[in-house]
Every structure is written in C-alpha cells, then in structure tokens.
PDB file of C-alpha atoms and ligand atoms in Angstrom:
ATOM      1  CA  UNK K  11     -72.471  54.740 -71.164  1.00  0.00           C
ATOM      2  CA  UNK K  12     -71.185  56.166 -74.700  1.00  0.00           C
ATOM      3  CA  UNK K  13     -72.305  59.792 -73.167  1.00  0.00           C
ATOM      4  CA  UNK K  14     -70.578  59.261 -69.282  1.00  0.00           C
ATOM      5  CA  UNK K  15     -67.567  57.935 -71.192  1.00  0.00           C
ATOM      6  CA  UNK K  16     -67.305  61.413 -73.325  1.00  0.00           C
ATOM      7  CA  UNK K  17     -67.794  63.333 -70.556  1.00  0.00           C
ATOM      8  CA  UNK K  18     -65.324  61.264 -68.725  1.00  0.00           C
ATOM      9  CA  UNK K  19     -62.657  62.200 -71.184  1.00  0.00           C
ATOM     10  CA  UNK K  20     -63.344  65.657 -71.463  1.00  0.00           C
ATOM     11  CA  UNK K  21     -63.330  66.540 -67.820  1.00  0.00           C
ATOM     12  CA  UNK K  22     -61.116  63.911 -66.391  1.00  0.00           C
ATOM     13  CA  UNK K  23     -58.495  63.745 -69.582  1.00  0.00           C
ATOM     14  CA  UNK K  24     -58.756  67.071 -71.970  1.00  0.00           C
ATOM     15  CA  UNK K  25     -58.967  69.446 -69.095  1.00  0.00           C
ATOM     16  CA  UNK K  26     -55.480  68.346 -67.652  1.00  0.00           C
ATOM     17  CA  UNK K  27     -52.426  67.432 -69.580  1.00  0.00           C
ATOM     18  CA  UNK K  28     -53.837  64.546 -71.616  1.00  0.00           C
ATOM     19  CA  UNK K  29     -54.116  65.969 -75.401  1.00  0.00           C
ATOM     20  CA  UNK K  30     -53.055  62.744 -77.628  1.00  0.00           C
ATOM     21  CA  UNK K  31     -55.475  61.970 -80.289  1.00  0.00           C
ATOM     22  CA  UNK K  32     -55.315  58.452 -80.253  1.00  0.00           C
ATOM     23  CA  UNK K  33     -54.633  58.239 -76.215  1.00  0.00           C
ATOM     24  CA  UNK K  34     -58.132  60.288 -75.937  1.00  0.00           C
ATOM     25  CA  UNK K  35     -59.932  58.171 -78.869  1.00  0.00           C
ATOM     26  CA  UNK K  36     -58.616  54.793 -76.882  1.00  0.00           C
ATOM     27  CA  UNK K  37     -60.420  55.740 -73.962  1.00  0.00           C
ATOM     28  CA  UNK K  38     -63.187  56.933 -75.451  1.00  0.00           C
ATOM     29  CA  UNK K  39     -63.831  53.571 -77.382  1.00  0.00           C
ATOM     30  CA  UNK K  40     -62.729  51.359 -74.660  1.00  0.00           C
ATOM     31  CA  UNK K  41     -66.027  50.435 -72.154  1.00  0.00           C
ATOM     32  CA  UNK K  42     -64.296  50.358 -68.952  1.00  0.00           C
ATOM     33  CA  UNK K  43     -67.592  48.900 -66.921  1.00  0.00           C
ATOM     34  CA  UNK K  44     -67.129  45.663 -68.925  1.00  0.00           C
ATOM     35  CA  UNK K  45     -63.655  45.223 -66.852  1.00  0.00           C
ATOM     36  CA  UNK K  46     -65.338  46.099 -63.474  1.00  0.00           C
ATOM     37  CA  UNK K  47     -67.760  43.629 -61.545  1.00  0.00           C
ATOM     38  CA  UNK K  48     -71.610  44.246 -62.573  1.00  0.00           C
ATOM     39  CA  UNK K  49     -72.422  46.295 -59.394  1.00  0.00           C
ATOM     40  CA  UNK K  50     -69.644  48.407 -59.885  1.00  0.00           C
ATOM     41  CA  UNK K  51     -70.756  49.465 -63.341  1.00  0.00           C
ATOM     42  CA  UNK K  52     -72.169  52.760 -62.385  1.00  0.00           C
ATOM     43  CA  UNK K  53     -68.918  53.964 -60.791  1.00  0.00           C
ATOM     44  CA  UNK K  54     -67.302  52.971 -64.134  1.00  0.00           C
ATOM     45  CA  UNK K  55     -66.685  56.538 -65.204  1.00  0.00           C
ATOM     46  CA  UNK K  56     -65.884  57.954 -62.537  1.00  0.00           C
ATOM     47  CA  UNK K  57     -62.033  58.829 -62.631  1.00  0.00           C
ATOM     48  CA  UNK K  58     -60.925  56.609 -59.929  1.00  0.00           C
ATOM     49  CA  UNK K  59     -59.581  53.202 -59.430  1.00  0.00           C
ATOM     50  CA  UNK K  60     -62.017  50.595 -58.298  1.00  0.00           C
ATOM     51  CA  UNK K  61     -61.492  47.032 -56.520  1.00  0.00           C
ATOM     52  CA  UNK K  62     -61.298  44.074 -58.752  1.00  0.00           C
ATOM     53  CA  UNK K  63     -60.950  41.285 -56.051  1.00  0.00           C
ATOM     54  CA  UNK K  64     -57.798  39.598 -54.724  1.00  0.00           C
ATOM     55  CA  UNK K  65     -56.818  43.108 -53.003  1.00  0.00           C
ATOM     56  CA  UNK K  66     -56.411  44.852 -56.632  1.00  0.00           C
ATOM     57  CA  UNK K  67     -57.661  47.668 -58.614  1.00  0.00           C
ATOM     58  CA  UNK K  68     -58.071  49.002 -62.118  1.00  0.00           C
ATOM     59  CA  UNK K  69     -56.437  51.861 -62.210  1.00  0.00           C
ATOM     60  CA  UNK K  70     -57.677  55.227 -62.557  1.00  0.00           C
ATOM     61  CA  UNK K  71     -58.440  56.635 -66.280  1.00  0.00           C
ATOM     62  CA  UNK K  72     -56.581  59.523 -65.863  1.00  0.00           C
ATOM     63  CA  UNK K  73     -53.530  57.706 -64.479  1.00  0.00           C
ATOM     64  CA  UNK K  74     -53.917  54.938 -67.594  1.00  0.00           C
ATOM     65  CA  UNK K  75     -54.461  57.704 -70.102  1.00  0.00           C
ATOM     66  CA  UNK K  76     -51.371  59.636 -68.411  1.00  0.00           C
ATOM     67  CA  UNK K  77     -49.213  55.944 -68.864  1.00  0.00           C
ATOM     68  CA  UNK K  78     -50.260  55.759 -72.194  1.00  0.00           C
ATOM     69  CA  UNK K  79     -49.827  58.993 -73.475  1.00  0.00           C
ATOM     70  CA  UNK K  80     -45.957  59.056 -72.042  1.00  0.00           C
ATOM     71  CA  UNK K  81     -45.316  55.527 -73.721  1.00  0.00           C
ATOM     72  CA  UNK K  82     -45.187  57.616 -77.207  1.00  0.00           C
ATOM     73  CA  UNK K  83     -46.268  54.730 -78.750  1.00  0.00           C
ATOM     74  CA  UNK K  84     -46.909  54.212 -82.526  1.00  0.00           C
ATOM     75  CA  UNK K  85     -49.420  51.612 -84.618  1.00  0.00           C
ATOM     76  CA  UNK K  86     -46.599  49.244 -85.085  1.00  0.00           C
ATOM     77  CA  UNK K  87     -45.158  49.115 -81.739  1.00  0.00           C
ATOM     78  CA  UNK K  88     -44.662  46.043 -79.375  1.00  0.00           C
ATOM     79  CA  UNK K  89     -45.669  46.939 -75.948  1.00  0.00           C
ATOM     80  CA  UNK K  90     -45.366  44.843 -72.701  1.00  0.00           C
ATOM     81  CA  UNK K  91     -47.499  45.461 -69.155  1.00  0.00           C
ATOM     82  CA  UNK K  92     -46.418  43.837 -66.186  1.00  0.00           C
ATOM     83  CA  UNK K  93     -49.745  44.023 -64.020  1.00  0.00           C
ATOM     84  CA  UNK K  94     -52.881  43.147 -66.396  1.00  0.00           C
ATOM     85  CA  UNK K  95     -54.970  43.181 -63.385  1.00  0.00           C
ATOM     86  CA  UNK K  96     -58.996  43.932 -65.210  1.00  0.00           C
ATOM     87  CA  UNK K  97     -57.417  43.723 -68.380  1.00  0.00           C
ATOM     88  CA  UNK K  98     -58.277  47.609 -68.834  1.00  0.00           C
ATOM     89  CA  UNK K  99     -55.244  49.468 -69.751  1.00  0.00           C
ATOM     90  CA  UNK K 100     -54.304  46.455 -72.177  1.00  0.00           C
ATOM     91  CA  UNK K 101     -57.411  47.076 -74.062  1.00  0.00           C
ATOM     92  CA  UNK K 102     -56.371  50.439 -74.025  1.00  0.00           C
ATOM     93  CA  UNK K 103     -52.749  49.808 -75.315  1.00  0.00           C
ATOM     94  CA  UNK K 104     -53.998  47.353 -78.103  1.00  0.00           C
ATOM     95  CA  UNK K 105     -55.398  50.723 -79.795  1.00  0.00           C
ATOM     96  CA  UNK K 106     -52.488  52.547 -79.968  1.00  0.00           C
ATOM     97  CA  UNK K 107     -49.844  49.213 -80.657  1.00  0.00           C
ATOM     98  CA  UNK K 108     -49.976  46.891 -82.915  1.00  0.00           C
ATOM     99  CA  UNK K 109     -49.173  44.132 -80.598  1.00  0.00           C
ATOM    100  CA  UNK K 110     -49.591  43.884 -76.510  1.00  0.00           C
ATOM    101  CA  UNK K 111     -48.010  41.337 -74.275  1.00  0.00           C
ATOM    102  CA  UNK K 112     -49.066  41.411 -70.440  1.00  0.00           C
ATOM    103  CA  UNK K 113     -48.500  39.502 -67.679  1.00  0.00           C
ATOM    104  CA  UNK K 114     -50.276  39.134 -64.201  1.00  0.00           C
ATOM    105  CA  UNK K 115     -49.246  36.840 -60.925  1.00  0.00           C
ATOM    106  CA  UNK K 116     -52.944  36.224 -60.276  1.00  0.00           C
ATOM    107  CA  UNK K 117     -54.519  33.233 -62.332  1.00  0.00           C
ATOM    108  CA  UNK K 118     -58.079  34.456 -61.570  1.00  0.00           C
ATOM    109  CA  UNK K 119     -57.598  37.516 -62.660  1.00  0.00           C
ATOM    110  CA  UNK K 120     -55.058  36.429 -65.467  1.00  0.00           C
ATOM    111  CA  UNK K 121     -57.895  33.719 -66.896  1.00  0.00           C
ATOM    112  CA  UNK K 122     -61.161  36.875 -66.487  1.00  0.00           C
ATOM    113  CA  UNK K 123     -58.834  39.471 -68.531  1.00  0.00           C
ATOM    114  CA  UNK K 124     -57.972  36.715 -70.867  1.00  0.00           C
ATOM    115  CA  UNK K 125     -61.729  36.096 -71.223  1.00  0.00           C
ATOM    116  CA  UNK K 126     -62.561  40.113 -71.235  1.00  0.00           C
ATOM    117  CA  UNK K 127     -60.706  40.838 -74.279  1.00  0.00           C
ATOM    118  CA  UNK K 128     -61.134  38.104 -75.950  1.00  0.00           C
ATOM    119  CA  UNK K 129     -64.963  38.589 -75.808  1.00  0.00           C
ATOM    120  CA  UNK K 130     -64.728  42.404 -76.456  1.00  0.00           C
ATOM    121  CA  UNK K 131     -62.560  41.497 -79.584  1.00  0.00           C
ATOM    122  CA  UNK K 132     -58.935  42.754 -78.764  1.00  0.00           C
ATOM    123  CA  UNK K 133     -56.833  40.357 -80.643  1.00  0.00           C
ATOM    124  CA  UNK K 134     -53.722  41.595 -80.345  1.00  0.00           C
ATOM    125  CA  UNK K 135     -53.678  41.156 -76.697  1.00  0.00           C
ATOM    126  CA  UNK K 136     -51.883  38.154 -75.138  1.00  0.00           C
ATOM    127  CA  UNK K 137     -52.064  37.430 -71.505  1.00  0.00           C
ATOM    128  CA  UNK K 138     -49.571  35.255 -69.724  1.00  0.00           C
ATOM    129  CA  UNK K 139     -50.399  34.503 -65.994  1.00  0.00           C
ATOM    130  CA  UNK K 140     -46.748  34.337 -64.097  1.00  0.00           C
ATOM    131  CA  UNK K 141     -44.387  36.648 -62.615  1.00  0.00           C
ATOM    132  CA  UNK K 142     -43.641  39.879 -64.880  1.00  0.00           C
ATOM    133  CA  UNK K 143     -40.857  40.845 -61.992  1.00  0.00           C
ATOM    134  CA  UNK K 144     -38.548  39.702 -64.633  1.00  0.00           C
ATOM    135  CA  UNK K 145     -40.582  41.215 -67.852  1.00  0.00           C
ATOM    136  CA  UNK K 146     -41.242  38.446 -70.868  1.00  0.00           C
ATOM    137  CA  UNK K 147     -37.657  37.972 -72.925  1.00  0.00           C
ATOM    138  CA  UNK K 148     -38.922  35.544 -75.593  1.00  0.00           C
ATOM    139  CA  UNK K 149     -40.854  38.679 -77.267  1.00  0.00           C
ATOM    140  CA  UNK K 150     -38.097  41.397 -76.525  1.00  0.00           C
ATOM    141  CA  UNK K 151     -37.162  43.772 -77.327  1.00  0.00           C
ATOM    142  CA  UNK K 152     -40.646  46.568 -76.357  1.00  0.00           C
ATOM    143  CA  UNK K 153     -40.598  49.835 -77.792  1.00  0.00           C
ATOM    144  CA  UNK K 154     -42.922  50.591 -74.668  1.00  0.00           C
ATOM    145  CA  UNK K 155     -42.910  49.073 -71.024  1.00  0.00           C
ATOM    146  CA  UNK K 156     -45.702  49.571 -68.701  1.00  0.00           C
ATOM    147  CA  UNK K 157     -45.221  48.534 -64.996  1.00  0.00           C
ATOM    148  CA  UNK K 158     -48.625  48.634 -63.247  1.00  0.00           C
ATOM    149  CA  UNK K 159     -47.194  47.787 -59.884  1.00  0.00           C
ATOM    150  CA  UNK K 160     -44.767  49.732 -57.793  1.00  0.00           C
ATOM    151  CA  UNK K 161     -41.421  48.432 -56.725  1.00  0.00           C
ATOM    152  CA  UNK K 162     -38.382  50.353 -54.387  1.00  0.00           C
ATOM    153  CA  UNK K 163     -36.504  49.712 -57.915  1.00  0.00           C
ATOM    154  CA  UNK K 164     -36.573  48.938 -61.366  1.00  0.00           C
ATOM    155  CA  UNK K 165     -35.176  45.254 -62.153  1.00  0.00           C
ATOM    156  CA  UNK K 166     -32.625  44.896 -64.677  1.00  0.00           C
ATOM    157  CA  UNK K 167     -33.849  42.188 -66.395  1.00  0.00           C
ATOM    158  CA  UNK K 168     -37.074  44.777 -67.160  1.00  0.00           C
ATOM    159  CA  UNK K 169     -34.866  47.890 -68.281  1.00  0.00           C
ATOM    160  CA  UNK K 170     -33.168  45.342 -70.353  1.00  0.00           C
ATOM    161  CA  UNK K 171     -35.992  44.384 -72.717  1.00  0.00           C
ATOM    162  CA  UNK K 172     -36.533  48.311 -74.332  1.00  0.00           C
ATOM    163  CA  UNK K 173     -35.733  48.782 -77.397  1.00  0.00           C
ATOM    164  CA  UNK K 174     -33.334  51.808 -78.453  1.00  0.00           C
ATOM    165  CA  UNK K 175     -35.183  54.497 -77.887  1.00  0.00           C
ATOM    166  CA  UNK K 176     -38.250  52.653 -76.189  1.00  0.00           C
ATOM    167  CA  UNK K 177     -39.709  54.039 -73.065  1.00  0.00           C
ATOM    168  CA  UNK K 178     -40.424  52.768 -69.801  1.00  0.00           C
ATOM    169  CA  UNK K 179     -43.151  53.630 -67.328  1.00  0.00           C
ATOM    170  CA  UNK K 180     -42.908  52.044 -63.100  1.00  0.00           C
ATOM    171  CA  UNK K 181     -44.326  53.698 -60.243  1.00  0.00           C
ATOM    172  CA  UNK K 182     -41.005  53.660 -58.103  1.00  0.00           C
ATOM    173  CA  UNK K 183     -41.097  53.439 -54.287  1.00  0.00           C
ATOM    174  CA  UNK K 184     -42.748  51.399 -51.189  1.00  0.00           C
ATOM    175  CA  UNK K 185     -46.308  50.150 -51.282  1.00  0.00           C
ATOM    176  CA  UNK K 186     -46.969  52.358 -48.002  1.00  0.00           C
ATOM    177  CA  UNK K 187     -44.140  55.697 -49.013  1.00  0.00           C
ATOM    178  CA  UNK K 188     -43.840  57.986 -51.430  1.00  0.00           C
ATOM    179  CA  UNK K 189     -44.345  56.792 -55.315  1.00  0.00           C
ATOM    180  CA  UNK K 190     -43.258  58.380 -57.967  1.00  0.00           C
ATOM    181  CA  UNK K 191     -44.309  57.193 -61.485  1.00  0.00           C
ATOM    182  CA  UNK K 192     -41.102  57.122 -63.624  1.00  0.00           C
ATOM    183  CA  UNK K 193     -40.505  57.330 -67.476  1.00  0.00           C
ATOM    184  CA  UNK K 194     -36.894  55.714 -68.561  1.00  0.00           C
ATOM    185  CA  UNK K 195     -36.243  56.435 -72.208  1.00  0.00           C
ATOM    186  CA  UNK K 196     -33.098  54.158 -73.842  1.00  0.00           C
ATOM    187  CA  UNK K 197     -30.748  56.399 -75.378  1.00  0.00           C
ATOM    188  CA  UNK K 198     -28.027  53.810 -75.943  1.00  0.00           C
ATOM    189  CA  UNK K 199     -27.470  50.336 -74.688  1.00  0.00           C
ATOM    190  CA  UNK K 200     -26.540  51.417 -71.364  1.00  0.00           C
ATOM    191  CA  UNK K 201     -27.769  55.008 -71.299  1.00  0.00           C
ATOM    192  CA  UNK K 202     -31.294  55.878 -69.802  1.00  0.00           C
ATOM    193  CA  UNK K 203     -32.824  59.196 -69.592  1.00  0.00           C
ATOM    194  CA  UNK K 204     -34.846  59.572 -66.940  1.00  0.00           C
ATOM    195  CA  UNK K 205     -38.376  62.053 -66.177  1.00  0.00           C
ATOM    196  CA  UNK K 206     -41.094  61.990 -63.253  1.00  0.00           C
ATOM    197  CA  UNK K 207     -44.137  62.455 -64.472  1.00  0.00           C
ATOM    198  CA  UNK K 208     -45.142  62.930 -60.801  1.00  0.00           C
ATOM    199  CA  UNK K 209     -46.605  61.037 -57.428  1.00  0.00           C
ATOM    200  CA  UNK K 210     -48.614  58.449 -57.769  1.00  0.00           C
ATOM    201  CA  UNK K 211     -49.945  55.298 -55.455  1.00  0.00           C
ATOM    202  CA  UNK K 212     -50.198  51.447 -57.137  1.00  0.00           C
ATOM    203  CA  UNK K 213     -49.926  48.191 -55.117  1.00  0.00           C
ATOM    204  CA  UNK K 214     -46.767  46.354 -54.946  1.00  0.00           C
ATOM    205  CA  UNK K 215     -45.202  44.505 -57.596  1.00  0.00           C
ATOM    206  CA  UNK K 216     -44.688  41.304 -56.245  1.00  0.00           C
ATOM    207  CA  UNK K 217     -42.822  38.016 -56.698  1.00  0.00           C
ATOM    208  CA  UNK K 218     -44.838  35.458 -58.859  1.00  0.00           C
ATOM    209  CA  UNK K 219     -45.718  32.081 -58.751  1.00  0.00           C
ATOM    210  CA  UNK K 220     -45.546  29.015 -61.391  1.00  0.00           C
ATOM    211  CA  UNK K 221     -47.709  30.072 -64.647  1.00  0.00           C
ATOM    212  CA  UNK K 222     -50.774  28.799 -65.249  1.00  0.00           C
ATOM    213  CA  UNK K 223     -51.169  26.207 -68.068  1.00  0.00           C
ATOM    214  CA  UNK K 224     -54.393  27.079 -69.209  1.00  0.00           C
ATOM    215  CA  UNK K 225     -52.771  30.212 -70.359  1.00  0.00           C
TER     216      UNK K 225
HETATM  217  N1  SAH H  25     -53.393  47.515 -65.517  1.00  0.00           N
HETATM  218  C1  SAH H  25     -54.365  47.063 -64.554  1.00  0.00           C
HETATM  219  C2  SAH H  25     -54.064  47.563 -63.161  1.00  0.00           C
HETATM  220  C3  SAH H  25     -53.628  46.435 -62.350  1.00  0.00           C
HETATM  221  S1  SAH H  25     -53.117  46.714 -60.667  1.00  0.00           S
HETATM  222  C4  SAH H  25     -55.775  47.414 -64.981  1.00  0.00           C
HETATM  223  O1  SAH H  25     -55.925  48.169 -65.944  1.00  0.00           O
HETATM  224  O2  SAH H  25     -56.721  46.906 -64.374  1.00  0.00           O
HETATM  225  C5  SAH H  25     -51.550  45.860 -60.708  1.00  0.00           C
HETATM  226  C6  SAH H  25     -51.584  44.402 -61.018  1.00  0.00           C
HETATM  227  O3  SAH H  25     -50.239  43.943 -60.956  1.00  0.00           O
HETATM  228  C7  SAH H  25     -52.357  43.534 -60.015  1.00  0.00           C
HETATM  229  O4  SAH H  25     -53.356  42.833 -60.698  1.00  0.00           O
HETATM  230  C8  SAH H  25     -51.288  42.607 -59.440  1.00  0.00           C
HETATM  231  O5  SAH H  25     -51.773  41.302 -59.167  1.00  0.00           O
HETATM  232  C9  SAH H  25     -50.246  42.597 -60.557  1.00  0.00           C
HETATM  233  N2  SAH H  25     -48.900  42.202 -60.158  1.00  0.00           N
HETATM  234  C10 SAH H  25     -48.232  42.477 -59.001  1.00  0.00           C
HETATM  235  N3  SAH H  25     -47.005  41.939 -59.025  1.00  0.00           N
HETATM  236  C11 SAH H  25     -46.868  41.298 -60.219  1.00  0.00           C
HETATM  237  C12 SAH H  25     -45.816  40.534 -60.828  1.00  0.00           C
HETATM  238  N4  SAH H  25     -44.654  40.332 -60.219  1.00  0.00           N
HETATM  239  N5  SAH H  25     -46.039  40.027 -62.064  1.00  0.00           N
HETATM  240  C13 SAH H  25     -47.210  40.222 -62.702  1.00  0.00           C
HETATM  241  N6  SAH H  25     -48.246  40.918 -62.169  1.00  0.00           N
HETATM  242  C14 SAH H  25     -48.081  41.465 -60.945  1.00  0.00           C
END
C-alpha cells in the first residue's frame, strides 16, 4: 500500500498544482484504505471519491490535498471540518494542525470515524456528531475552516468563527448545479477576500439532528 500511496501522490498530487511539503507528506503517511470498507481497499488509491454508506463519500485525494493545501495552515493552528464523513481528511488535517475539531450529522458515521482515528492514533482529532450548519462556537475562533458539504451559501454563524486572517474553504452552489469550491480569507472583522479555486461536486450540507451522547 506504502508503494500505491507514493505513486498516488506523485501522479495524482505533484503533477498538478499540489507542491506543499507537509500537504504531500500528510497524504503520503495517511492510509486512506483504513477509512474505506474492506472490499473497497483496492480502489483506495485511486484518485477518486468512494461510497462510505448512508449516500456519502470520502472525498477524492486530490480534492482533500487541494482543501488542505489552500487552508495555509501551520503546526499550531486550530482547524474545524464540517462533514467528517470516513474521518479521512481529518486525519489528514491533524498533520498539518495542532488541533482538529469536526463535526458530522450522521451518528454511524460520526461513532466509525471516531473509532478510525482513535485506533490509527490521531489524538488531536475530536469528533462531535450534530449539525456543523452552524460551525462549533465553544472552540472559536479557527485559523482554518473546512466545509465538506456544499450549500447555495455560506452561513454566517460559519464565516463568523475565522480568526483574523484565517481561511475558509465551502463548495458553494446546489447539490444538482454548478459548485464552485470557495476560499474566504478574513482580512478584518467584517472584510473577506474571496478566490475560486475552481468547480467542484460534494453532497449537500444539510440540516442536523440532536447530537449523539456517546460522543
Ligand atoms: N471529509 C469527508 C468527506 C465527507 S462527505 C471524508 O474525508 O471522508 C460530507 C459529509 O458531510 C457527509 O458525511 C455528510 O453526512 C456530512 N454533512 C452534511 N451536512 C452536514 C451538517 N449540516 N453537519 C455536519 N455534517 C454534515
């Protein structure tokens, strides 16, 4: 797997527009078939997204290393993602932050992340089943944001919880339109800059339900 996982980064990563050290070293430590189902393992490196039950999918590596890269983050940064789905692109944020906070509506999947990195030793991941529609305020301010879901447009209550100068990554459109994948960077309290970093196509972020309490 070491070997498909090298190659993986070379041809899917280095040969586009992914050239961060620690973004390329992340995914080249991280063992994405442990956050796929056992017979899905061989498609593991391959660079695209795969189901993960409950009508969800890890993403792509490219489009996680791509997320990660823009996020600019640094070892001591705080990071939230809104969408843990396999747990993947935490595990991959908890090697470039110091700490990750992430947050997904589906209890199953929520509880099997939670499990995931626990097992594979990421311990500065915590993983909060509930609705990340409204981000996590008691650990706000982020210096990085990562929205995993798409959504017509970004809620307040998330652009609210950067930091100055923090970024922000959402896809931004319809689950069945156009998507483009945004980065928001805080320039003042009420002043966002604003890039694409191009089209893209996530599920919908949707609205949660209660958490659950074994989490
Ligand atoms: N980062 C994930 C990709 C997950 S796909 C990975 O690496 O595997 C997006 C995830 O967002 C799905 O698991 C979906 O259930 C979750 N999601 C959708 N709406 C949400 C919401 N309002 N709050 C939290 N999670 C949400």
């Amino acid at each position: 797997m070491q070997a498909e996982r090298a190659r993986l980064v070379q041809d899917a990563l280095m040969a586009r527009d992914i050239a961060d050290q620690r973004v390329l070293a992340a995914v080249n430590d991280v063992p994405r078939e442990a956050f796929v189902a056992p017979e899905l393992a061989e498609f593991a490196y391959q660079d695209r997204a795969l189901p993960i039950g409950l009508g969800q999918t890890i993403s792509q590596p490219y489009i996680v290393a791509l997320m990660a890269q823009a996020l600019e983050l640094g070892p001591d940064a705080r990071v939230l993602e809104i969408g843990t789905g396999s747990g993947y692109g935490a595990a991959i944020l908890s090697r470039l932050a110091a700490e990750v906070f992430t947050v997904e509506r589906h209890a199953e999947l929520a509880l099997l992340a939670h499990d995931r990195l626990a097992e594979l030793g990421y311990g500065n991941v915590v993983v909060r089943h509930g609705d990340g529609g409204s981000g996590w305020a008691s650990h706000a301010p982020y210096d990085g944001i990562l929205v995993t879901a798409t959504t017509p447009e970004i809620p307040a209550a998330i652009r609210d919880q950067m930091s100055l100068g923090g970024h922000l990554i959402v896809p931004v459109g319809d689950q069945t339109g156009p998507q483009q994948l945004l980065k928001l960077t805080r320039m003042s309290p009420d002043e966002f800059d604003r890039t694409s970093l191009g089209s893209v196509r996530f599920v919908p972020l949707r609205p949660g339900r209660a958490g659950d309490p074994r989490l």
